mmCIF file of C-alpha atoms in Angstrom:
data_model
loop_
_atom_site.group_PDB
_atom_site.id
_atom_site.type_symbol
_atom_site.label_atom_id
_atom_site.label_comp_id
_atom_site.label_asym_id
_atom_site.label_seq_id
_atom_site.Cartn_x
_atom_site.Cartn_y
_atom_site.Cartn_z
ATOM 1 C CA MET A 27 242.967 90.842 47.639
ATOM 2 C CA ALA A 28 244.861 90.083 44.431
ATOM 3 C CA SER A 29 246.682 87.095 45.991
ATOM 4 C CA ARG A 30 243.409 85.622 47.223
ATOM 5 C CA ALA A 31 241.843 85.925 43.747
ATOM 6 C CA LEU A 32 244.878 84.269 42.172
ATOM 7 C CA GLN A 33 244.777 81.380 44.698
ATOM 8 C CA SER A 34 241.063 80.817 44.063
ATOM 9 C CA SER A 35 241.533 80.735 40.271
ATOM 10 C CA LEU A 36 244.451 78.270 40.570
ATOM 11 C CA GLY A 37 242.397 76.057 42.879
ATOM 12 C CA GLY A 38 239.502 75.961 40.401
ATOM 13 C CA LEU A 39 241.850 75.059 37.547
ATOM 14 C CA ILE A 40 243.418 72.183 39.518
ATOM 15 C CA LEU A 41 239.979 70.908 40.424
ATOM 16 C CA ARG A 42 238.856 70.830 36.794
ATOM 17 C CA ILE A 43 242.035 69.026 35.690
ATOM 18 C CA SER A 44 241.627 66.385 38.387
ATOM 19 C CA ARG A 45 238.131 65.561 37.091
ATOM 20 C CA LEU A 46 239.437 64.674 33.575
ATOM 21 C CA SER A 47 239.334 60.976 32.750
ATOM 22 C CA VAL A 48 242.191 59.275 30.922
ATOM 23 C CA GLN A 49 241.110 57.408 27.784
ATOM 24 C CA THR A 50 242.619 53.934 27.859
ATOM 25 C CA GLN A 51 241.570 52.899 24.344
ATOM 26 C CA VAL A 52 242.354 54.870 21.209
ATOM 27 C CA THR A 53 239.722 54.831 18.486
ATOM 28 C CA PRO A 54 240.713 54.533 14.784
ATOM 29 C CA ASP A 55 239.525 58.066 14.070
ATOM 30 C CA ALA A 56 241.659 59.402 16.874
ATOM 31 C CA ALA A 57 244.664 57.447 15.576
ATOM 32 C CA ILE A 58 244.213 58.917 12.094
ATOM 33 C CA ARG A 59 243.934 62.408 13.528
ATOM 34 C CA CYS A 60 247.053 61.776 15.574
ATOM 35 C CA GLN A 61 249.000 60.601 12.511
ATOM 36 C CA ARG A 62 247.910 63.671 10.600
ATOM 37 C CA CYS A 63 249.239 65.812 13.409
ATOM 38 C CA LEU A 64 252.744 64.383 13.136
ATOM 39 C CA HIS A 65 255.421 66.759 11.805
ATOM 40 C CA THR A 66 258.791 65.830 10.363
ATOM 41 C CA GLN A 67 260.296 69.263 10.791
ATOM 42 C CA MET A 68 262.191 70.430 13.810
ATOM 43 C CA ALA A 69 259.647 73.149 14.488
ATOM 44 C CA PRO A 70 256.147 71.612 14.240
ATOM 45 C CA LEU A 71 254.386 74.964 14.155
ATOM 46 C CA LEU A 72 256.995 76.376 11.767
ATOM 47 C CA PHE A 73 258.101 78.938 14.300
ATOM 48 C CA HIS A 74 261.776 79.773 14.107
ATOM 49 C CA ALA A 75 263.982 82.293 15.742
ATOM 50 C CA SER A 76 265.284 85.020 13.475
ATOM 51 C CA GLU A 77 268.893 86.028 13.354
ATOM 52 C CA GLN A 78 270.034 88.117 16.225
ATOM 53 C CA LEU A 79 270.714 91.600 15.049
ATOM 54 C CA TRP A 80 272.723 93.324 17.660
ATOM 55 C CA GLY A 81 273.590 96.963 17.343
ATOM 56 C CA SER A 82 276.950 97.259 15.616
ATOM 57 C CA PRO A 83 279.164 100.266 16.115
ATOM 58 C CA LEU A 84 279.285 102.759 13.277
ATOM 59 C CA LYS A 85 282.322 102.868 11.072
ATOM 60 C CA LYS A 86 284.784 105.359 12.245
ATOM 61 C CA LYS A 87 284.921 108.277 9.870
ATOM 62 C CA LYS A 88 288.301 109.007 8.495
ATOM 63 C CA LYS A 89 289.395 112.442 9.470
ATOM 64 C CA VAL A 90 290.410 114.574 6.506
ATOM 65 C CA ASP A 91 292.476 117.664 6.821
ATOM 66 C CA PRO A 92 290.347 120.771 6.085
ATOM 67 C CA ALA A 93 293.212 122.096 4.001
ATOM 68 C CA VAL A 94 293.005 119.017 1.742
ATOM 69 C CA LEU A 95 289.246 119.478 1.317
ATOM 70 C CA LEU A 96 289.762 123.146 0.487
ATOM 71 C CA ALA A 97 292.433 122.243 -2.069
ATOM 72 C CA ARG A 98 290.128 119.721 -3.754
ATOM 73 C CA GLU A 99 287.279 122.205 -3.955
ATOM 74 C CA THR A 100 289.590 124.886 -5.336
ATOM 75 C CA LYS A 101 290.923 122.485 -7.960
ATOM 76 C CA ARG A 102 287.403 121.528 -9.036
ATOM 77 C CA LYS A 103 286.374 125.193 -9.334
ATOM 78 C CA ARG A 104 289.471 126.020 -11.377
ATOM 79 C CA LYS A 105 288.725 123.126 -13.738
ATOM 80 C CA ILE A 106 285.160 124.329 -14.287
ATOM 81 C CA GLU A 107 286.321 127.923 -14.851
ATOM 82 C CA ARG A 108 288.955 126.717 -17.353
ATOM 83 C CA GLN A 109 286.297 124.805 -19.307
ATOM 84 C CA MET A 110 283.997 127.845 -19.306
ATOM 85 C CA ARG A 111 286.779 130.062 -20.661
ATOM 86 C CA ARG A 112 287.530 127.509 -23.385
ATOM 87 C CA LEU A 113 283.862 127.427 -24.403
ATOM 88 C CA GLU A 114 283.700 131.230 -24.511
ATOM 89 C CA LYS A 115 286.849 131.423 -26.613
ATOM 90 C CA LEU A 116 286.409 128.513 -29.027
ATOM 91 C CA GLY A 117 282.690 127.843 -28.786
ATOM 92 C CA ARG A 118 281.108 124.434 -28.748
ATOM 93 C CA ARG A 119 283.298 121.848 -30.448
ATOM 94 C CA LEU A 120 281.499 120.055 -33.249
ATOM 95 C CA LYS A 121 282.189 116.660 -34.702
ATOM 96 C CA PRO A 122 284.765 116.968 -37.494
ATOM 97 C CA VAL A 123 283.474 116.314 -41.013
ATOM 98 C CA ASP A 124 286.144 115.190 -43.466
ATOM 99 C CA GLU A 125 284.204 116.478 -46.470
ATOM 100 C CA ILE A 126 284.150 119.982 -44.979
ATOM 101 C CA GLU A 127 287.576 120.194 -43.368
ATOM 102 C CA GLY A 128 289.388 118.578 -46.270
ATOM 103 C CA ASP A 129 292.778 116.942 -46.446
ATOM 104 C CA PRO A 130 295.454 118.716 -44.350
ATOM 105 C CA LYS A 131 298.000 117.974 -47.081
ATOM 106 C CA LEU A 132 295.933 119.838 -49.656
ATOM 107 C CA ARG A 133 295.414 122.689 -47.224
ATOM 108 C CA ASN A 134 299.175 123.084 -46.923
ATOM 109 C CA GLU A 135 299.491 123.135 -50.738
ATOM 110 C CA LEU A 136 296.794 125.794 -51.121
ATOM 111 C CA GLN A 137 299.224 128.461 -52.349
ATOM 112 C CA LEU A 138 300.774 126.077 -54.865
ATOM 113 C CA ARG A 139 297.384 125.076 -56.266
ATOM 114 C CA ARG A 140 295.936 128.586 -56.422
ATOM 115 C CA ARG A 141 295.139 129.736 -59.946
ATOM 116 C CA GLU A 142 294.983 133.389 -60.828
ATOM 117 C CA PRO A 143 291.929 134.435 -62.847
ATOM 118 C CA ALA A 144 292.564 134.908 -66.525
ATOM 119 C CA VAL A 145 292.828 138.488 -67.719
ATOM 120 C CA LEU A 146 290.212 139.141 -70.431
ATOM 121 C CA THR A 147 290.599 141.607 -73.228
ATOM 122 C CA PHE A 148 288.129 144.421 -73.806
ATOM 123 C CA GLU A 149 286.630 142.709 -76.852
ATOM 124 C CA GLU A 150 286.110 139.441 -74.952
ATOM 125 C CA SER A 151 284.483 141.227 -72.014
ATOM 126 C CA GLU A 152 282.096 143.069 -74.359
ATOM 127 C CA SER A 153 281.250 139.849 -76.192
ATOM 128 C CA ARG A 154 280.434 138.043 -72.950
ATOM 129 C CA ALA A 155 278.315 140.923 -71.668
ATOM 130 C CA LEU A 156 276.297 141.051 -74.912
ATOM 131 C CA LEU A 157 275.843 137.272 -74.846
ATOM 132 C CA GLN A 158 274.589 137.443 -71.252
ATOM 133 C CA LYS A 159 272.058 140.156 -72.169
ATOM 134 C CA GLU A 160 270.852 138.227 -75.194
ATOM 135 C CA TRP A 161 270.414 135.092 -73.080
ATOM 136 C CA SER A 162 268.438 137.063 -70.476
ATOM 137 C CA ARG A 163 266.118 138.492 -73.163
ATOM 138 C CA TYR A 164 265.584 135.017 -74.631
ATOM 139 C CA LYS A 165 264.656 133.465 -71.253
ATOM 140 C CA PHE A 166 262.308 136.344 -70.448
ATOM 141 C CA ARG A 167 260.558 135.965 -73.811
ATOM 142 C CA GLN A 168 260.269 132.183 -73.254
ATOM 143 C CA PHE A 169 258.789 132.695 -69.785
ATOM 144 C CA THR A 170 256.256 135.229 -71.094
ATOM 145 C CA GLU A 171 255.104 132.944 -73.912
ATOM 146 C CA GLU A 172 254.735 129.916 -71.630
ATOM 147 C CA THR A 173 252.803 131.950 -69.050
ATOM 148 C CA ALA A 174 250.402 133.273 -71.713
ATOM 149 C CA MET A 175 249.885 129.791 -73.136
ATOM 150 C CA LEU A 176 249.108 128.305 -69.710
ATOM 151 C CA SER A 177 246.693 131.137 -68.946
ATOM 152 C CA SER A 178 244.901 130.553 -72.241
ATOM 153 C CA LEU A 179 244.632 126.811 -71.602
ATOM 154 C CA LEU A 180 243.255 127.349 -68.106
ATOM 155 C CA ALA A 181 240.674 129.836 -69.366
ATOM 156 C CA SER A 182 239.556 127.421 -72.119
ATOM 157 C CA GLN A 183 239.288 124.632 -69.552
ATOM 158 C CA GLU A 184 237.149 126.759 -67.262
ATOM 159 C CA ARG A 185 234.805 127.731 -70.127
ATOM 160 C CA ALA A 186 234.468 124.086 -71.204
ATOM 161 C CA LEU A 187 233.665 122.960 -67.636
ATOM 162 C CA GLU A 188 231.024 125.674 -67.266
ATOM 163 C CA GLU A 189 229.343 124.595 -70.526
ATOM 164 C CA LEU A 190 229.504 120.946 -69.424
ATOM 165 C CA LYS A 191 227.993 121.781 -66.062
ATOM 166 C CA PHE A 192 225.122 123.551 -67.822
ATOM 167 C CA GLU A 193 224.499 120.612 -70.165
ATOM 168 C CA SER A 194 224.971 117.657 -67.760
ATOM 169 C CA PRO A 195 225.860 117.913 -64.042
ATOM 170 C CA GLU A 196 226.683 114.178 -63.946
ATOM 171 C CA LEU A 197 229.278 114.512 -66.695
ATOM 172 C CA TYR A 198 230.611 117.625 -64.976
ATOM 173 C CA GLN A 199 231.225 115.693 -61.766
ATOM 174 C CA MET A 200 232.917 112.909 -63.742
ATOM 175 C CA ALA A 201 235.114 115.469 -65.505
ATOM 176 C CA LEU A 202 236.314 116.791 -62.153
ATOM 177 C CA GLN A 203 237.712 113.361 -61.205
ATOM 178 C CA THR A 204 241.441 112.695 -61.554
ATOM 179 C CA ASP A 205 242.428 110.815 -64.702
ATOM 180 C CA ASP A 206 245.249 108.436 -63.767
ATOM 181 C CA GLY A 207 245.830 107.452 -67.399
ATOM 182 C CA LEU A 208 246.156 111.008 -68.665
ATOM 183 C CA VAL A 209 249.932 110.984 -68.540
ATOM 184 C CA PRO A 210 251.105 107.366 -68.889
ATOM 185 C CA PHE A 211 254.636 106.697 -67.695
ATOM 186 C CA GLU A 212 256.594 103.624 -68.605
ATOM 187 C CA MET A 213 260.190 102.836 -67.772
ATOM 188 C CA LYS A 214 262.212 99.812 -68.658
ATOM 189 C CA GLY A 215 265.653 99.351 -67.286
ATOM 190 C CA PRO A 216 267.696 97.935 -64.448
ATOM 191 C CA THR A 217 266.414 98.697 -60.991
ATOM 192 C CA ALA A 218 269.935 98.598 -59.585
ATOM 193 C CA THR A 219 273.493 99.082 -60.801
ATOM 194 C CA PRO A 220 274.158 96.471 -63.494
ATOM 195 C CA PRO A 221 276.929 93.992 -62.706
ATOM 196 C CA ILE A 222 280.323 94.265 -64.320
ATOM 197 C CA LYS A 223 280.837 91.552 -66.912
ATOM 198 C CA GLY A 224 283.609 89.107 -66.065
ATOM 199 C CA PHE A 225 284.144 90.549 -62.560
ATOM 200 C CA ASP A 226 285.030 87.913 -59.998
ATOM 201 C CA ALA A 227 284.096 89.200 -56.547
ATOM 202 C CA VAL A 228 286.599 88.108 -53.934
ATOM 203 C CA ASP A 229 285.729 87.280 -50.358
ATOM 204 C CA GLY A 230 287.286 89.595 -47.858
ATOM 205 C CA GLU A 231 286.926 91.241 -44.507
ATOM 206 C CA TYR A 232 284.853 94.316 -43.882
ATOM 207 C CA ILE A 233 286.401 96.679 -41.359
ATOM 208 C CA ASP A 234 284.228 99.528 -40.195
ATOM 209 C CA VAL A 235 286.378 102.634 -39.901
ATOM 210 C CA THR A 236 283.568 104.991 -39.009
ATOM 211 C CA LYS A 237 284.692 107.408 -36.327
ATOM 212 C CA THR A 238 282.606 107.569 -33.201
ATOM 213 C CA PHE A 239 282.422 110.467 -30.784
ATOM 214 C CA ASP A 240 280.932 108.995 -27.621
#
């Protein structure tokens, strides 16, 4: 049944092709369409075959002795444990600061440069103790007087503002504003370090000696 259907369809197709007439004369429009259909590339429909990607065999894994792997892992663990012990013993290492650590040469001469405190006599010790007490009493008296004066000024200011508020609320609001010209400040002088007279600056190289800890 399938072969008969295929033969009948092929026969119909051949019959339709045989009825086509061949055009002997080409019209200008057909020529233009034909020229537009010309292609200068090797593949007119821009179809191209991609590169053949055949299955390549996998790279052969290099066999490593299990003992070597175990030795590497043990070495790595020992290194980590050694670093942990160092951190527990010495703590986290900080960047050295020259101003804090100081010069090693001076550190070695510490005993030579050490000065023993002077031994004071009894009279000198008593004189210094009395002077310290007198200075303490003077500063306490000064603090008390200044505190009382400020309290009095604040109380007078509050009384004056209350009276002003009662007389004129507008003037009271103006009095509460900040007075920028109350304490004028003027300064005349160089804004930077003055130059040295007669100093001839020489051209030279600048070498950055800052230590980096990357």
